[in-house]
CSV table of C-alpha atoms in Angstrom, one decimal:
chain,number,residue,atom,x,y,z
A,4,MET,CA,-0.1,0.0,0.0
A,5,THR,CA,0.9,3.5,-0.5
A,6,SER,CA,1.2,6.5,1.6
A,7,LYS,CA,-1.6,8.1,-0.5
A,8,HIS,CA,-3.7,5.3,-0.2
A,9,VAL,CA,-3.2,5.3,3.5
A,10,ILE,CA,-4.2,8.7,3.7
A,11,ALA,CA,-7.3,8.3,1.8
A,12,THR,CA,-8.2,5.5,3.7
A,13,THR,CA,-8.0,7.3,7.0
A,14,HIS,CA,-11.2,9.3,8.1
A,15,THR,CA,-9.7,13.0,8.1
A,16,GLY,CA,-12.9,14.2,8.9
A,17,SER,CA,-13.3,13.0,12.4
A,18,ILE,CA,-13.0,15.5,15.4
A,19,LYS,CA,-10.5,13.4,16.6
A,20,ASN,CA,-8.1,14.0,13.4
A,21,ARG,CA,-9.0,17.6,13.2
A,22,PHE,CA,-8.5,18.4,16.9
A,23,ALA,CA,-5.3,16.7,16.8
A,24,ARG,CA,-4.0,19.2,13.7
A,25,ARG,CA,-5.5,22.1,15.4
A,26,PHE,CA,-3.9,20.9,18.9
A,27,LEU,CA,-0.7,20.3,17.2
A,28,ARG,CA,-0.6,24.0,15.3
A,29,SER,CA,-1.6,25.7,18.6
A,30,LEU,CA,1.4,24.0,20.3
A,31,LEU,CA,3.8,24.8,17.7
A,32,LYS,CA,3.1,28.4,18.4
A,33,VAL,CA,3.3,27.9,22.1
A,34,LYS,CA,6.4,26.4,21.2
A,35,ARG,CA,7.8,29.2,18.7
A,36,SER,CA,6.6,32.1,21.0
A,37,ASP,CA,8.8,30.7,23.7
A,38,ARG,CA,11.8,30.3,21.4
A,39,LEU,CA,11.0,34.0,20.4
A,40,GLY,CA,11.5,35.2,24.3
A,41,THR,CA,7.8,36.1,24.7
A,42,GLY,CA,8.4,36.6,28.7
A,43,THR,CA,9.9,40.0,29.8
A,44,GLY,CA,12.2,39.8,32.9
A,45,PHE,CA,13.6,36.8,34.9
A,46,GLN,CA,11.5,34.7,35.5
A,47,SER,CA,11.8,31.4,37.8
A,48,ASN,CA,11.5,27.9,35.7
A,49,GLU,CA,8.1,27.4,38.1
A,50,GLU,CA,6.6,30.8,36.9
A,51,ILE,CA,7.5,29.7,33.1
A,52,ARG,CA,6.4,26.2,33.7
A,53,LYS,CA,3.0,27.2,35.3
A,54,ARG,CA,2.6,29.9,32.4
A,55,ASN,CA,3.5,27.3,29.9
A,56,ALA,CA,1.1,24.6,31.3
A,57,GLN,CA,-2.1,27.2,31.1
A,58,ARG,CA,-1.1,28.4,27.4
A,59,ILE,CA,-1.0,24.4,26.8
A,60,LYS,CA,-4.7,24.7,28.9
A,61,THR,CA,-5.9,27.1,26.6
A,62,ALA,CA,-5.1,25.6,23.2
A,63,ALA,CA,-6.3,22.6,24.0
A,64,TYR,CA,-10.1,24.4,24.8
A,65,ARG,CA,-9.6,26.6,22.1
A,66,SER,CA,-8.9,23.8,19.5
A,67,MET,CA,-12.1,21.5,20.5
A,68,ALA,CA,-14.5,24.5,20.6
A,69,ARG,CA,-12.9,26.0,17.2
A,70,VAL,CA,-13.1,21.9,15.7
A,71,VAL,CA,-16.8,21.8,17.2
A,72,GLY,CA,-17.8,25.3,15.7
A,73,PRO,CA,-20.9,27.4,16.8
A,74,ARG,CA,-23.7,24.7,16.4
A,75,LYS,CA,-22.9,24.0,20.3
A,76,ASN,CA,-23.4,26.4,23.0
A,77,TRP,CA,-20.6,25.2,25.0
A,78,SER,CA,-18.3,25.8,22.2
A,79,ARG,CA,-19.5,29.0,21.9
A,80,ALA,CA,-19.8,30.0,25.8
A,81,LEU,CA,-15.9,28.6,25.6
A,82,LEU,CA,-14.6,30.4,22.9
A,83,PHE,CA,-15.9,33.6,24.1
A,84,LYS,CA,-14.7,33.0,27.6
A,85,LEU,CA,-11.3,32.8,25.7
A,86,ARG,CA,-11.6,35.4,24.1
A,87,TYR,CA,-12.7,37.9,26.6
A,88,PRO,CA,-11.4,36.8,29.9
A,89,ALA,CA,-11.5,40.2,31.5
A,90,ARG,CA,-15.3,40.8,30.8
A,91,ILE,CA,-16.0,37.2,32.3
A,92,GLN,CA,-14.0,37.8,35.5
A,93,GLY,CA,-14.6,41.8,36.0
A,94,ALA,CA,-17.5,43.8,36.3
A,95,GLY,CA,-18.9,43.7,32.3
A,96,LEU,CA,-20.8,40.3,32.5
A,97,ARG,CA,-23.2,39.2,35.6
A,98,LYS,CA,-24.2,35.4,35.9
A,99,ARG,CA,-27.5,34.9,35.8
A,100,CYS,CA,-29.3,33.7,39.4
A,101,LEU,CA,-30.4,30.2,39.2
A,102,VAL,CA,-34.1,30.1,40.6
A,103,SER,CA,-33.1,27.2,43.2
A,104,LYS,CA,-30.8,29.3,44.6
A,105,LYS,CA,-33.0,32.1,45.5
A,106,LYS,CA,-34.8,31.9,48.3
A,107,ARG,CA,-38.7,31.9,48.0
A,108,VAL,CA,-41.3,33.2,50.1
A,109,LEU,CA,-44.8,31.4,50.5
A,110,ARG,CA,-47.4,32.6,52.7
A,111,LYS,CA,-50.0,30.6,53.8
A,112,GLU,CA,-52.3,32.1,56.4
A,113,ASN,CA,-50.7,34.9,57.5
A,114,LYS,CA,-47.6,32.7,58.1
A,115,VAL,CA,-44.3,33.9,56.4
A,116,GLN,CA,-42.4,30.6,55.8
A,117,VAL,CA,-38.8,30.9,54.1
A,118,ILE,CA,-37.5,27.9,52.0
A,119,SER,CA,-34.0,27.6,51.1
A,120,ARG,CA,-33.0,24.6,49.3
A,121,GLU,CA,-29.6,23.4,48.0
A,122,PRO,CA,-28.7,23.5,44.6
A,123,SER,CA,-30.0,20.5,42.5
A,124,ARG,CA,-27.8,18.2,40.4
A,125,ALA,CA,-28.8,20.1,37.3
A,126,ASP,CA,-27.7,23.7,38.9
A,127,ASN,CA,-24.2,21.5,39.9
A,128,LEU,CA,-24.2,20.6,36.2
A,129,ARG,CA,-24.7,23.9,35.0
A,130,LYS,CA,-21.6,25.1,36.5
A,131,LEU,CA,-19.6,22.2,35.1
A,132,VAL,CA,-20.4,22.8,31.3
A,133,PRO,CA,-19.3,26.1,29.8
A,134,GLY,CA,-22.7,28.1,28.5
A,135,GLY,CA,-24.7,25.6,30.6
A,136,ASP,CA,-26.5,28.3,32.6
A,137,SER,CA,-28.7,29.6,30.4
A,138,MET,CA,-30.0,26.2,29.2
A,139,ASP,CA,-33.0,24.1,29.8
A,140,ILE,CA,-32.8,20.6,31.5
A,141,CYS,CA,-33.3,19.0,28.2
A,142,SER,CA,-30.4,21.0,26.2
A,143,LEU,CA,-28.0,20.8,29.1
A,144,LEU,CA,-28.2,17.0,29.0
A,145,ASP,CA,-27.5,17.0,25.3
A,146,GLU,CA,-25.0,19.6,25.8
A,147,THR,CA,-23.0,18.1,28.7
A,148,ALA,CA,-23.0,14.3,26.6
A,149,HIS,CA,-21.7,16.3,24.1
A,150,TYR,CA,-19.1,17.7,26.2
A,151,ILE,CA,-18.1,14.6,27.6
A,152,LYS,CA,-17.4,13.1,24.3
A,153,CYS,CA,-15.5,16.0,23.1
A,154,LEU,CA,-13.0,16.1,26.5
A,155,ALA,CA,-12.7,12.4,26.0
A,156,THR,CA,-11.3,13.2,22.6
A,157,GLN,CA,-9.2,15.5,23.9
A,158,VAL,CA,-7.7,13.2,26.4
A,159,LYS,CA,-7.1,10.5,24.0
A,160,VAL,CA,-5.3,13.0,21.7
A,161,MET,CA,-3.2,14.4,24.1
A,162,GLU,CA,-2.3,11.3,25.5
A,163,SER,CA,-1.1,9.9,22.0
A,164,ILE,CA,0.8,12.7,21.7
A,165,ALA,CA,2.6,12.7,24.6
A,166,ASP,CA,3.3,9.0,23.8
A,167,LEU,CA,4.9,10.0,20.8
A,168,TYR,CA,7.1,12.6,22.4
A,169,SER,CA,8.0,10.1,25.1
A,170,GLU,CA,9.4,7.6,23.2
């Protein structure tokens, strides 16, 4: 079999392959910027390692979200968060309050009773999935399943890349 035939038979359109290509390109950019000496001043090895770990993590999330594209809420939310980190952390945007976190007041026969309940499982899930705070439960479960699948793909690709570099 020739190499052209091998390339033609592999499924190049899969999420795993597209993510791997995009992630490797991002890693090359990180490596190139390190060689150019983007850091200013004197930095310890620990600071450099933390910065590079953060850049690799960001590259992995950005690559996965870009491969999925805008058709999923979690990828749009993640890309927005990566593009505008100051807005998320600062004063620009406020998170929506979830109904289950609010205290409700029930009035029965002139008695005021305050009911406070703990966050439900769906509320906890909304915190984990990017963009999940604005979804109904059906959409949230669909997005969560897709997000988990993509994270599993991300782990497999990163493990295979690590295996290539460790040999």
